[in-house]
Structures are given as structure tokens and as C-alpha cells.
């Protein structure tokens, strides 16, 4: 690709990116939900604030109308295709067709796979979202794709990536080992590296969802108004920074959300200290957000202050938000996709901002639902009932219970 | 209500029902899915037919385009509100307002609850769909609702029903005990019984989803054609018979689907023997379909032959279809909602009909996705990985795995 420094990181570039990719991606729906609006617009109880930093304080009284941008319904199940298609289209505009189709592109399934030693049942598929997205984009354009995956990847994941027509190359599971294999492929084939988030063209591509969200809220509000604010999850920060660019100059406030577990809130901590945190070790269930924020996203989020504030949520808050989306919205999403919702429902600092700035009028709040790649086994593991709990549940059954109730017609 | 015999069971009555209820219900979306179309349009492998009645036979080669009518996105999470609103509107048209608002309506959460002794983790919420639907409809109209629930109901379910403003009355868990309590309430209050499925007004109300599906497929096909056929789940048969009525005279073929587990395929067996089966004892995971087909639905399905054929599917086929909807469509549905999809994917008798009658042209096949009321715990239980399996899965991890992979930005 061209020197990234040559790509202007500004709203018109996001609009140009959208024009380049829109024929290849889904214009995903924006959904609303009255139950969740009511929940968010009801003050938290004093008891639910016990044990939090806001214990004993007066609960905030925000008024929130949610607009969920559903990238779980995107191709490959996540927003990642936007960046992959955009990076590839830009590459094709720049190089001769013969060169690209001979050399191909390369990326790796970054991080996380080795964690299955500890959590054998947790699906780490969101870490593969970029790899599969690139494989799909490359197949669509007729460009060879090389995907470097750890040898410990599960057979189904290897099969899925191959299913998109990519060549899978195995590596060890550390980043050093992965990068060595990627380097080898580049030397051997001349393939161009398409990184998962730390590149302007990826950021601009991911940011296109922000444009659509603005357009859709305005339309669904009958043309009267767009969103007041948007919250997006932050892992490597490519999507958050792209969304921030899509809102530049519009007056829409952009916030980022992260898990706080084991320091996964690196972007928040980095903003607080004024210095980007480059390494993160966390096993948060929001497995798409285990990555530290990248250098290019940081320039947008920190240096140019296009993200107003970062918030973090606990694992329990992520699970509570996930349950609400699954059970109330009847929609399958991955844990990473609900950190924005969890912030709006449970983070009193955020809720006070809404109360204070919007008052009775309330906010139209865009929530980026980033993806839906989670296996039923992983969901089951997250919400499994412990044997002790199951027994208590059974204990509520009275003596009048029969083993099999007879169902009689009529 | 008026003597049921006075309500003509015909397509115009379904159209009239739709006009009565449409302002109270969601016009639920119809979704398509390329992955599932491809899967259904690919012959099953010889190995997947091993152990089935079709072992050793040439796999069918149907061409199928799915149109999913998503009643999991309906109010109260299931199609049941259609019948409840219709029955209530008809009652209100018939009686003086003072009478209805004084007497109210009554129903019971039929069957199933006692089963939590055996399956403490399985959510039996689809059995409550009618009760909650009636509670919502009654609250909307300002009519008191009495809901009889087994004492063994879980506190969250009691709270949910009360949440719709209904008065909850407890009973024992057998049908005899329930009916005695319902009789008592009717004597005491004069409340009118609104049964869950075995009544013409319920059937006509549920059938309105068939009208919408016809309209939506036609529109989504650019006005060129509607569905060739529709498959709907069959428990008490109120919805299936209503859908059949909505298709009467249109040339659209209507099929029914049931679980085969422990004789849950009572309607199929009844059609084969020519005699309705009135009692069923089954613990199928499709808990909304544990009910035998009712007398009024039977007149439509059997006597008038408006349902062409019934098919049954195994528990494993239901789980496989459920996994596909959750993981590929990113949509939460209850097990009962996928028996139609399971039939189209796995039942060779059905697939042969499509191959034979549609040939290369294929069928536009409407699938009634009846509801989405399932808890995350119940889903977890259905797809839990046994310790033995988890160990095997872990066994595929190589020696190069680290405990915690380090994720480095860039």
C-alpha cells in the first residue's frame, strides 16, 4: 500500500472509502428496543451500585434512546470486512493487476489462540474476524490470500478460513513466531501485509459504519435529527478511530468502551496517563478486545482528541448486557459487541454525562454492535449454571411436581 | 365468545382477523440467508444418512430458497399474541364493555412445568407464551386477566406474568388440578376462558402471520412470485391450521413439522391412522410442541386436508438447525421454532418432494420461525460440552501453546 502517511485521516476519506466498498458489504440494519431504552432510562438501584465506585451516591437519571448498528449481521459476522475490502480496493487502485494477483496479500490471526489451554471452551473467533474478512475480500477480487494461523487453531477454524479460498500457513502461537512466518511469506511471494487495525485504510474502512449509522438514525427519526452520541468498542482501536473520523465536524460525541478485566482498558489508561500502552495481557471474555490500541488509531483518539472519553466495564456487566441482547433483542452477538451497551446501562460516569448534558430531552445514542461470531458452546460456557445453583433451583420445586406432566388436548 | 361453530374457518376470516389486530402486533420481518439456502440445496452426504430411514439411498437434490417469517421478533417473543389479540377483540365486539371489564378473561400456563424436576435447566417458557400474550392483550384493552400457573413455576416466570398486569392464581401441576382452578375462577368472576390453541378465533389470529409471509415474499421477489410452500411447527395445531387457512385457494402448499421424540409427532401419526391422538407424553427439547393437536385445528388439518403432509425430525436435527440459526443467522430462536427448517434440511422425504415437483426451478419456501423465548441457560444446557469432549478438544492443542499469549500492538 502507499505510505500510510499519505492517506488523509478525515471525514471525506471515510466517505470516499464508503463509495469504494459499499457494493461489497451489507448495509446492516439499525435496530431499536423499547425494553432496553426503558432500562437505560431508569436509575440504577442503590443495591446494584453497592460494591461499585459509585456506592452510596445518588444514581444518575439519564434519558437514553438506543440505536443499535448491527454489524453482527455483516458479512463474515463482523465489521472487519469493511476495512479488509477498503485496504484491498486501495491496493488495487495503486498497483498493476499483474503484480497484485501474482503477489497476493497476507495477514495473521493475531493472538489469543494459545488461550484455549486455559479456556478450552471459549471461542476466540473474533480474533479471526480480520483474517476471514481479508480472505473473503481477496477471493471476491480474485487476489490470492495467505493467512498465518497458529498450529493450535481448531480444525473447524482452519476449515472456515480455507473455505474462503485462502492459503493457510501455520506458525507458533507467540507474536514473534507469527511475525517471522509472515516475514517469510512476504519475502517468498512479495505478498502485501494487510494488518488488522493499525493502518489508515483499515481505519477509514471500519469508519464507514459510522456514516451509515448517522444516515439511518436521521432517516428513522423522520429526518428530524441524527444521533447525539455514539459509543464503540475499542480493541486495536481501528474501528473506534474510524467512527470518530466519520463524526468529525458533525457535533456527534464519540465515546469508546473497553473491558476493565486484567488491564484490557489500555486505551482508557493510556488517555489518562497521556501515553499509549503497547502491551496487554488479559483473558477478558470480550476476546475481540484483548489487543492494545494501535499507533495510528492512537493519533486520532489521543493526539487529535476525536474520542471524547473512554469507559470501562466489568466482566459481569458485559455478561448482563449480553444476556439482555440475546434474551430481549433475540439477537446473537459476541461479548465484545456489548461493551458500549454495558457502559450506557451500568457506568454511572457515562450516565451522569447524559443526564447533565441532555436533561429531559435525552440522547439518541448510537451503539456499535461490532460482531456476532460466537459459538453456541462458548455462550453455554458463559452462562452455565453451576451444580450448586442448579440444586437450589430444583429446591424450589414443591412436592406436588410430577415427573412427566400429561398434556391433554383441548 | 360466540359459539365457535359460528366462525367460518376460511381465508377471508384470516384477512378480517388481520385487520382487527394489525395495529397491536409487530409486522415481523421476513429474512433470507444465502448460507442456509446453499446448505439446503446441497444433497446430504451418504454418511449423514447412515442410521436414518434413508440409509443407502441416493440423496435428494432439491433446490430451496428460504424465507424465514421471524415471529421471535414478535411482541412477547412469539406468534401467540396474534391469537390472543384476535380472541379478545372478537370478545369485545360481542359483549358489552361493562360485562367484559367486570368479568375479565382467564387462561392457564398449560403443561410442562413439572418437568423441571427432570430437566431443571430447561426453560419451558414457550409453554407460557400464550399466557403472557393474553396478559399483554388484556392489559392493552384494559380487561382484567387471570392466569393460572402451577405453584412450581419459577419466581422469574411468575414475575414476568405479573409484569403484564395479570392476576396470577396458583394450582397443582396436573391438567386436572389446573382445570379445577380455572373452573373456580370462571364461577367466581364470570371470566371468559381464552384457550391457547383449540378455538377458531385463536386459529384465525395465528394464521395472520401466513398472510404477511405471502405478502412479504411476493414483495421481496419484486412482485414476481410468492412462496411455493410453507412449513410451520405443530404443537396444538392452532397456528399450523391458521396458516393453512391463510393459504386456502392460493395454490401454496402447507406442511407441518413436529419433533418425533417420545411420540411428539402425534399429528403425523394421527393423520396416518386417520384418528386424532389426544394424549402425548414427551420431553422433546422443542418444549412448545409437547401438546397434542386440538379438535378444531384437526378439522382443518385432517378433515379438510388443508395441510398436505406432516414431517417429523429428531432431537439432534432440531439442535443442528438451532445451531445454524444461532451461529449463521445470528438470531435467537427457541427449539420449537426450527422444526420446519430441520425438515427442509434433513428430511429426505420432504426434500424429494421439492426435487420432484420443483426441479431446477426450486421452491421459495416459507419457514415459520414461531418464537424466541429461550433463556441463555437453557441454550447453554443444550449445547454444553461434556467433560470428556472438552478433554478431547484440549488434546488437539500442541506443545507450543503458552498459557497467556502476549498481544502486542502494531
PDB file of C-alpha atoms in Angstrom, chain B residues 16-254:
ATOM      1  CA  UNK B  16     -60.618  -9.980   8.732  1.00  0.00           C
ATOM      2  CA  UNK B  17     -58.606 -11.095  11.773  1.00  0.00           C
ATOM      3  CA  UNK B  18     -55.538  -9.299  10.417  1.00  0.00           C
ATOM      4  CA  UNK B  19     -57.478  -6.070  10.024  1.00  0.00           C
ATOM      5  CA  UNK B  20     -58.635  -6.361  13.650  1.00  0.00           C
ATOM      6  CA  UNK B  21     -55.228  -6.981  15.210  1.00  0.00           C
ATOM      7  CA  UNK B  22     -52.629  -5.354  12.972  1.00  0.00           C
ATOM      8  CA  UNK B  23     -52.378  -2.163  14.999  1.00  0.00           C
ATOM      9  CA  UNK B  24     -51.491  -4.167  18.114  1.00  0.00           C
ATOM     10  CA  UNK B  25     -48.859  -6.534  16.744  1.00  0.00           C
ATOM     11  CA  UNK B  26     -45.481  -6.229  15.015  1.00  0.00           C
ATOM     12  CA  UNK B  27     -45.362  -6.788  11.271  1.00  0.00           C
ATOM     13  CA  UNK B  28     -42.374  -9.073  11.790  1.00  0.00           C
ATOM     14  CA  UNK B  29     -39.563  -9.201   9.244  1.00  0.00           C
ATOM     15  CA  UNK B  30     -39.016 -11.961   6.685  1.00  0.00           C
ATOM     16  CA  UNK B  31     -35.314 -12.820   6.432  1.00  0.00           C
ATOM     17  CA  UNK B  32     -33.320 -14.774   3.881  1.00  0.00           C
ATOM     18  CA  UNK B  33     -29.933 -16.440   4.278  1.00  0.00           C
ATOM     19  CA  UNK B  34     -27.634 -17.494   1.469  1.00  0.00           C
ATOM     20  CA  UNK B  35     -25.621 -19.925   3.589  1.00  0.00           C
ATOM     21  CA  UNK B  36     -28.750 -21.828   4.606  1.00  0.00           C
ATOM     22  CA  UNK B  37     -30.096 -21.780   1.030  1.00  0.00           C
ATOM     23  CA  UNK B  38     -26.809 -23.305  -0.174  1.00  0.00           C
ATOM     24  CA  UNK B  39     -26.885 -25.895   2.569  1.00  0.00           C
ATOM     25  CA  UNK B  40     -30.491 -26.889   1.810  1.00  0.00           C
ATOM     26  CA  UNK B  41     -29.739 -27.004  -1.914  1.00  0.00           C
ATOM     27  CA  UNK B  42     -26.762 -29.357  -1.454  1.00  0.00           C
ATOM     28  CA  UNK B  43     -27.508 -33.104  -1.270  1.00  0.00           C
ATOM     29  CA  UNK B  44     -26.892 -34.630   2.149  1.00  0.00           C
ATOM     30  CA  UNK B  45     -23.829 -36.873   2.316  1.00  0.00           C
ATOM     31  CA  UNK B  46     -24.201 -40.645   2.345  1.00  0.00           C
ATOM     32  CA  UNK B  47     -22.550 -40.677   5.775  1.00  0.00           C
ATOM     33  CA  UNK B  48     -25.067 -38.243   7.240  1.00  0.00           C
ATOM     34  CA  UNK B  49     -27.870 -40.513   6.014  1.00  0.00           C
ATOM     35  CA  UNK B  50     -26.353 -43.545   7.734  1.00  0.00           C
ATOM     36  CA  UNK B  51     -28.565 -44.661  10.593  1.00  0.00           C
ATOM     37  CA  UNK B  52     -31.588 -42.828   9.168  1.00  0.00           C
ATOM     38  CA  UNK B  53     -34.564 -44.380   7.322  1.00  0.00           C
ATOM     39  CA  UNK B  54     -32.862 -43.242   4.086  1.00  0.00           C
ATOM     40  CA  UNK B  55     -29.527 -45.017   4.656  1.00  0.00           C
ATOM     41  CA  UNK B  56     -28.042 -46.352   1.431  1.00  0.00           C
ATOM     42  CA  UNK B  57     -30.427 -44.375  -0.772  1.00  0.00           C
ATOM     43  CA  UNK B  58     -29.493 -41.748  -3.310  1.00  0.00           C
ATOM     44  CA  UNK B  59     -29.675 -38.351  -1.501  1.00  0.00           C
ATOM     45  CA  UNK B  60     -32.325 -35.951  -2.789  1.00  0.00           C
ATOM     46  CA  UNK B  61     -31.232 -32.896  -4.793  1.00  0.00           C
ATOM     47  CA  UNK B  62     -33.766 -30.173  -4.008  1.00  0.00           C
ATOM     48  CA  UNK B  63     -33.289 -26.506  -4.748  1.00  0.00           C
ATOM     49  CA  UNK B  64     -34.616 -24.385  -1.888  1.00  0.00           C
ATOM     50  CA  UNK B  65     -34.784 -20.651  -1.223  1.00  0.00           C
ATOM     51  CA  UNK B  66     -35.782 -19.961   2.397  1.00  0.00           C
ATOM     52  CA  UNK B  67     -37.993 -17.108   3.578  1.00  0.00           C
ATOM     53  CA  UNK B  68     -37.964 -17.003   7.369  1.00  0.00           C
ATOM     54  CA  UNK B  69     -41.015 -15.378   8.978  1.00  0.00           C
ATOM     55  CA  UNK B  70     -39.449 -14.172  12.216  1.00  0.00           C
ATOM     56  CA  UNK B  71     -42.044 -14.328  14.971  1.00  0.00           C
ATOM     57  CA  UNK B  72     -39.222 -14.443  17.515  1.00  0.00           C
ATOM     58  CA  UNK B  73     -39.227 -10.672  16.964  1.00  0.00           C
ATOM     59  CA  UNK B  74     -42.982 -10.528  17.672  1.00  0.00           C
ATOM     60  CA  UNK B  75     -44.330  -8.932  20.876  1.00  0.00           C
ATOM     61  CA  UNK B  76     -43.871 -11.282  23.857  1.00  0.00           C
ATOM     62  CA  UNK B  77     -41.375 -13.123  21.646  1.00  0.00           C
ATOM     63  CA  UNK B  78     -43.832 -15.414  19.836  1.00  0.00           C
ATOM     64  CA  UNK B  79     -46.761 -15.591  17.394  1.00  0.00           C
ATOM     65  CA  UNK B  80     -49.139 -16.223  20.313  1.00  0.00           C
ATOM     66  CA  UNK B  81     -50.052 -12.527  20.640  1.00  0.00           C
ATOM     67  CA  UNK B  82     -51.842 -12.733  17.296  1.00  0.00           C
ATOM     68  CA  UNK B  83     -54.388 -15.223  18.578  1.00  0.00           C
ATOM     69  CA  UNK B  84     -54.717 -13.573  21.976  1.00  0.00           C
ATOM     70  CA  UNK B  85     -55.435 -10.138  20.497  1.00  0.00           C
ATOM     71  CA  UNK B  86     -57.866 -11.588  17.982  1.00  0.00           C
ATOM     72  CA  UNK B  87     -59.809 -13.596  20.557  1.00  0.00           C
ATOM     73  CA  UNK B  88     -60.060 -10.559  22.787  1.00  0.00           C
ATOM     74  CA  UNK B  89     -61.116  -8.192  20.003  1.00  0.00           C
ATOM     75  CA  UNK B  90     -63.825 -10.628  18.946  1.00  0.00           C
ATOM     76  CA  UNK B  91     -64.990 -10.932  22.539  1.00  0.00           C
ATOM     77  CA  UNK B  92     -65.144  -7.161  22.823  1.00  0.00           C
ATOM     78  CA  UNK B  93     -67.178  -6.895  19.645  1.00  0.00           C
ATOM     79  CA  UNK B  94     -69.659  -9.316  21.045  1.00  0.00           C
ATOM     80  CA  UNK B  95     -70.163  -8.330  24.665  1.00  0.00           C
ATOM     81  CA  UNK B  96     -70.983  -5.137  26.482  1.00  0.00           C
ATOM     82  CA  UNK B  97     -67.885  -3.332  27.727  1.00  0.00           C
ATOM     83  CA  UNK B  98     -69.135  -3.321  31.305  1.00  0.00           C
ATOM     84  CA  UNK B  99     -69.513  -7.079  31.269  1.00  0.00           C
ATOM     85  CA  UNK B 100     -66.054  -7.790  29.893  1.00  0.00           C
ATOM     86  CA  UNK B 101     -64.245  -5.312  32.089  1.00  0.00           C
ATOM     87  CA  UNK B 102     -66.039  -6.689  35.139  1.00  0.00           C
ATOM     88  CA  UNK B 103     -65.535 -10.356  34.313  1.00  0.00           C
ATOM     89  CA  UNK B 104     -62.177 -10.384  32.589  1.00  0.00           C
ATOM     90  CA  UNK B 105     -60.503 -13.319  30.852  1.00  0.00           C
ATOM     91  CA  UNK B 106     -58.762 -16.404  32.143  1.00  0.00           C
ATOM     92  CA  UNK B 107     -56.266 -18.927  30.845  1.00  0.00           C
ATOM     93  CA  UNK B 108     -53.601 -21.239  32.185  1.00  0.00           C
ATOM     94  CA  UNK B 109     -49.970 -21.930  31.522  1.00  0.00           C
ATOM     95  CA  UNK B 110     -50.548 -25.386  30.190  1.00  0.00           C
ATOM     96  CA  UNK B 111     -48.294 -28.306  30.956  1.00  0.00           C
ATOM     97  CA  UNK B 112     -44.626 -28.724  31.185  1.00  0.00           C
ATOM     98  CA  UNK B 113     -43.743 -27.020  34.414  1.00  0.00           C
ATOM     99  CA  UNK B 114     -43.445 -30.163  36.443  1.00  0.00           C
ATOM    100  CA  UNK B 115     -40.765 -31.269  34.040  1.00  0.00           C
ATOM    101  CA  UNK B 116     -38.246 -29.052  35.778  1.00  0.00           C
ATOM    102  CA  UNK B 117     -37.864 -31.915  38.214  1.00  0.00           C
ATOM    103  CA  UNK B 118     -36.225 -33.845  35.449  1.00  0.00           C
ATOM    104  CA  UNK B 119     -34.696 -31.018  33.437  1.00  0.00           C
ATOM    105  CA  UNK B 120     -34.139 -28.269  35.953  1.00  0.00           C
ATOM    106  CA  UNK B 121     -32.225 -26.123  33.489  1.00  0.00           C
ATOM    107  CA  UNK B 122     -34.505 -26.298  30.516  1.00  0.00           C
ATOM    108  CA  UNK B 123     -36.548 -23.150  30.156  1.00  0.00           C
ATOM    109  CA  UNK B 124     -40.127 -24.044  29.494  1.00  0.00           C
ATOM    110  CA  UNK B 125     -41.051 -20.532  28.583  1.00  0.00           C
ATOM    111  CA  UNK B 126     -42.724 -21.356  25.296  1.00  0.00           C
ATOM    112  CA  UNK B 127     -45.470 -23.007  27.321  1.00  0.00           C
ATOM    113  CA  UNK B 128     -46.103 -19.623  28.849  1.00  0.00           C
ATOM    114  CA  UNK B 129     -46.210 -17.794  25.559  1.00  0.00           C
ATOM    115  CA  UNK B 130     -49.993 -17.852  25.349  1.00  0.00           C
ATOM    116  CA  UNK B 131     -50.475 -16.819  28.982  1.00  0.00           C
ATOM    117  CA  UNK B 132     -48.135 -13.847  28.602  1.00  0.00           C
ATOM    118  CA  UNK B 133     -49.667 -12.978  25.239  1.00  0.00           C
ATOM    119  CA  UNK B 134     -53.145 -12.932  26.762  1.00  0.00           C
ATOM    120  CA  UNK B 135     -51.893 -10.885  29.715  1.00  0.00           C
ATOM    121  CA  UNK B 136     -50.458  -8.317  27.282  1.00  0.00           C
ATOM    122  CA  UNK B 137     -53.576  -8.237  25.116  1.00  0.00           C
ATOM    123  CA  UNK B 138     -55.834  -7.864  28.158  1.00  0.00           C
ATOM    124  CA  UNK B 139     -53.717  -5.063  29.622  1.00  0.00           C
ATOM    125  CA  UNK B 140     -53.714  -3.285  26.257  1.00  0.00           C
ATOM    126  CA  UNK B 141     -57.511  -3.421  26.137  1.00  0.00           C
ATOM    127  CA  UNK B 142     -57.980  -2.638  29.820  1.00  0.00           C
ATOM    128  CA  UNK B 143     -59.524  -6.026  30.602  1.00  0.00           C
ATOM    129  CA  UNK B 144     -58.567  -7.954  33.769  1.00  0.00           C
ATOM    130  CA  UNK B 145     -56.658 -11.195  33.109  1.00  0.00           C
ATOM    131  CA  UNK B 146     -56.458 -14.184  35.426  1.00  0.00           C
ATOM    132  CA  UNK B 147     -53.584 -16.571  34.716  1.00  0.00           C
ATOM    133  CA  UNK B 148     -53.495 -19.962  36.390  1.00  0.00           C
ATOM    134  CA  UNK B 149     -49.915 -21.154  36.902  1.00  0.00           C
ATOM    135  CA  UNK B 150     -48.529 -24.220  38.654  1.00  0.00           C
ATOM    136  CA  UNK B 151     -47.121 -23.461  42.106  1.00  0.00           C
ATOM    137  CA  UNK B 152     -43.835 -24.935  40.894  1.00  0.00           C
ATOM    138  CA  UNK B 153     -43.351 -22.106  38.386  1.00  0.00           C
ATOM    139  CA  UNK B 154     -40.090 -20.254  38.878  1.00  0.00           C
ATOM    140  CA  UNK B 155     -40.271 -16.838  40.566  1.00  0.00           C
ATOM    141  CA  UNK B 156     -38.961 -15.093  37.420  1.00  0.00           C
ATOM    142  CA  UNK B 157     -41.811 -16.539  35.367  1.00  0.00           C
ATOM    143  CA  UNK B 158     -44.410 -15.525  37.903  1.00  0.00           C
ATOM    144  CA  UNK B 159     -42.892 -12.037  37.999  1.00  0.00           C
ATOM    145  CA  UNK B 160     -42.923 -11.794  34.192  1.00  0.00           C
ATOM    146  CA  UNK B 161     -46.617 -12.681  34.022  1.00  0.00           C
ATOM    147  CA  UNK B 162     -47.470 -10.252  36.811  1.00  0.00           C
ATOM    148  CA  UNK B 163     -45.367  -7.699  34.961  1.00  0.00           C
ATOM    149  CA  UNK B 164     -48.031  -7.651  32.247  1.00  0.00           C
ATOM    150  CA  UNK B 165     -50.573  -6.712  34.908  1.00  0.00           C
ATOM    151  CA  UNK B 166     -52.247 -10.117  35.157  1.00  0.00           C
ATOM    152  CA  UNK B 167     -53.538 -11.677  38.353  1.00  0.00           C
ATOM    153  CA  UNK B 168     -51.662 -14.933  38.926  1.00  0.00           C
ATOM    154  CA  UNK B 169     -53.535 -17.792  40.599  1.00  0.00           C
ATOM    155  CA  UNK B 170     -51.681 -20.943  41.580  1.00  0.00           C
ATOM    156  CA  UNK B 171     -52.687 -24.537  41.001  1.00  0.00           C
ATOM    157  CA  UNK B 172     -51.232 -28.004  41.110  1.00  0.00           C
ATOM    158  CA  UNK B 173     -49.313 -29.059  38.041  1.00  0.00           C
ATOM    159  CA  UNK B 174     -51.582 -31.714  36.555  1.00  0.00           C
ATOM    160  CA  UNK B 175     -54.106 -30.725  33.919  1.00  0.00           C
ATOM    161  CA  UNK B 176     -56.927 -31.872  36.222  1.00  0.00           C
ATOM    162  CA  UNK B 177     -55.766 -29.606  39.010  1.00  0.00           C
ATOM    163  CA  UNK B 178     -55.271 -26.669  36.625  1.00  0.00           C
ATOM    164  CA  UNK B 179     -58.726 -27.073  35.112  1.00  0.00           C
ATOM    165  CA  UNK B 180     -60.345 -27.216  38.520  1.00  0.00           C
ATOM    166  CA  UNK B 181     -58.780 -23.881  39.446  1.00  0.00           C
ATOM    167  CA  UNK B 182     -59.811 -22.346  36.108  1.00  0.00           C
ATOM    168  CA  UNK B 183     -63.378 -23.567  36.655  1.00  0.00           C
ATOM    169  CA  UNK B 184     -63.362 -21.981  40.086  1.00  0.00           C
ATOM    170  CA  UNK B 185     -62.282 -18.627  38.680  1.00  0.00           C
ATOM    171  CA  UNK B 186     -64.925 -18.728  35.990  1.00  0.00           C
ATOM    172  CA  UNK B 187     -67.613 -19.458  38.597  1.00  0.00           C
ATOM    173  CA  UNK B 188     -66.340 -16.767  40.940  1.00  0.00           C
ATOM    174  CA  UNK B 189     -65.712 -13.944  38.432  1.00  0.00           C
ATOM    175  CA  UNK B 190     -67.579 -14.871  35.275  1.00  0.00           C
ATOM    176  CA  UNK B 191     -64.251 -14.578  33.413  1.00  0.00           C
ATOM    177  CA  UNK B 192     -64.188 -15.907  29.845  1.00  0.00           C
ATOM    178  CA  UNK B 193     -61.751 -18.700  29.078  1.00  0.00           C
ATOM    179  CA  UNK B 194     -59.361 -17.938  26.221  1.00  0.00           C
ATOM    180  CA  UNK B 195     -57.796 -21.304  25.356  1.00  0.00           C
ATOM    181  CA  UNK B 196     -54.231 -21.442  23.966  1.00  0.00           C
ATOM    182  CA  UNK B 197     -54.984 -23.009  20.571  1.00  0.00           C
ATOM    183  CA  UNK B 198     -58.192 -25.013  20.357  1.00  0.00           C
ATOM    184  CA  UNK B 199     -60.543 -22.264  19.254  1.00  0.00           C
ATOM    185  CA  UNK B 200     -61.403 -20.809  15.814  1.00  0.00           C
ATOM    186  CA  UNK B 201     -60.595 -17.233  16.856  1.00  0.00           C
ATOM    187  CA  UNK B 202     -57.167 -18.288  18.081  1.00  0.00           C
ATOM    188  CA  UNK B 203     -56.511 -20.221  14.859  1.00  0.00           C
ATOM    189  CA  UNK B 204     -57.612 -17.290  12.686  1.00  0.00           C
ATOM    190  CA  UNK B 205     -55.437 -14.893  14.684  1.00  0.00           C
ATOM    191  CA  UNK B 206     -52.335 -17.070  14.440  1.00  0.00           C
ATOM    192  CA  UNK B 207     -52.991 -17.549  10.724  1.00  0.00           C
ATOM    193  CA  UNK B 208     -52.424 -13.838  10.091  1.00  0.00           C
ATOM    194  CA  UNK B 209     -48.680 -14.498  10.010  1.00  0.00           C
ATOM    195  CA  UNK B 210     -49.312 -16.592   6.903  1.00  0.00           C
ATOM    196  CA  UNK B 211     -50.921 -13.631   5.134  1.00  0.00           C
ATOM    197  CA  UNK B 212     -47.969 -11.390   5.965  1.00  0.00           C
ATOM    198  CA  UNK B 213     -45.489 -14.020   4.804  1.00  0.00           C
ATOM    199  CA  UNK B 214     -47.259 -14.348   1.444  1.00  0.00           C
ATOM    200  CA  UNK B 215     -47.248 -10.574   1.003  1.00  0.00           C
ATOM    201  CA  UNK B 216     -43.607 -10.202   2.050  1.00  0.00           C
ATOM    202  CA  UNK B 217     -42.194 -12.947  -0.173  1.00  0.00           C
ATOM    203  CA  UNK B 218     -44.069 -11.504  -3.142  1.00  0.00           C
ATOM    204  CA  UNK B 219     -42.712  -8.051  -2.396  1.00  0.00           C
ATOM    205  CA  UNK B 220     -39.156  -9.279  -1.789  1.00  0.00           C
ATOM    206  CA  UNK B 221     -39.325 -11.193  -5.072  1.00  0.00           C
ATOM    207  CA  UNK B 222     -40.077  -7.885  -6.788  1.00  0.00           C
ATOM    208  CA  UNK B 223     -43.734  -8.781  -7.264  1.00  0.00           C
ATOM    209  CA  UNK B 224     -42.919 -11.760  -9.481  1.00  0.00           C
ATOM    210  CA  UNK B 225     -43.987 -14.567  -7.172  1.00  0.00           C
ATOM    211  CA  UNK B 226     -44.914 -15.523  -3.624  1.00  0.00           C
ATOM    212  CA  UNK B 227     -43.956 -18.689  -1.718  1.00  0.00           C
ATOM    213  CA  UNK B 228     -44.457 -22.090  -3.325  1.00  0.00           C
ATOM    214  CA  UNK B 229     -44.833 -23.723   0.065  1.00  0.00           C
ATOM    215  CA  UNK B 230     -44.792 -23.004   3.797  1.00  0.00           C
ATOM    216  CA  UNK B 231     -43.698 -25.252   6.657  1.00  0.00           C
ATOM    217  CA  UNK B 232     -44.981 -24.462  10.141  1.00  0.00           C
ATOM    218  CA  UNK B 233     -44.369 -26.151  13.512  1.00  0.00           C
ATOM    219  CA  UNK B 234     -47.280 -28.076  15.018  1.00  0.00           C
ATOM    220  CA  UNK B 235     -47.957 -28.355  18.756  1.00  0.00           C
ATOM    221  CA  UNK B 236     -51.648 -27.802  19.477  1.00  0.00           C
ATOM    222  CA  UNK B 237     -52.021 -27.018  15.784  1.00  0.00           C
ATOM    223  CA  UNK B 238     -53.695 -23.613  16.173  1.00  0.00           C
ATOM    224  CA  UNK B 239     -51.017 -21.786  14.210  1.00  0.00           C
ATOM    225  CA  UNK B 240     -50.489 -24.522  11.604  1.00  0.00           C
ATOM    226  CA  UNK B 241     -54.210 -24.689  10.877  1.00  0.00           C
ATOM    227  CA  UNK B 242     -54.442 -20.889  10.768  1.00  0.00           C
ATOM    228  CA  UNK B 243     -51.577 -20.721   8.292  1.00  0.00           C
ATOM    229  CA  UNK B 244     -53.287 -23.424   6.219  1.00  0.00           C
ATOM    230  CA  UNK B 245     -56.466 -21.322   6.173  1.00  0.00           C
ATOM    231  CA  UNK B 246     -54.441 -18.276   5.111  1.00  0.00           C
ATOM    232  CA  UNK B 247     -53.211 -20.261   2.100  1.00  0.00           C
ATOM    233  CA  UNK B 248     -56.555 -21.788   1.121  1.00  0.00           C
ATOM    234  CA  UNK B 249     -57.167 -21.369  -2.587  1.00  0.00           C
ATOM    235  CA  UNK B 250     -53.789 -19.708  -3.242  1.00  0.00           C
ATOM    236  CA  UNK B 251     -52.040 -22.829  -4.520  1.00  0.00           C
ATOM    237  CA  UNK B 252     -49.418 -22.543  -1.771  1.00  0.00           C
ATOM    238  CA  UNK B 253     -48.651 -25.943  -0.275  1.00  0.00           C
ATOM    239  CA  UNK B 254     -48.738 -26.114   3.517  1.00  0.00           C
TER     240      UNK B 254
END
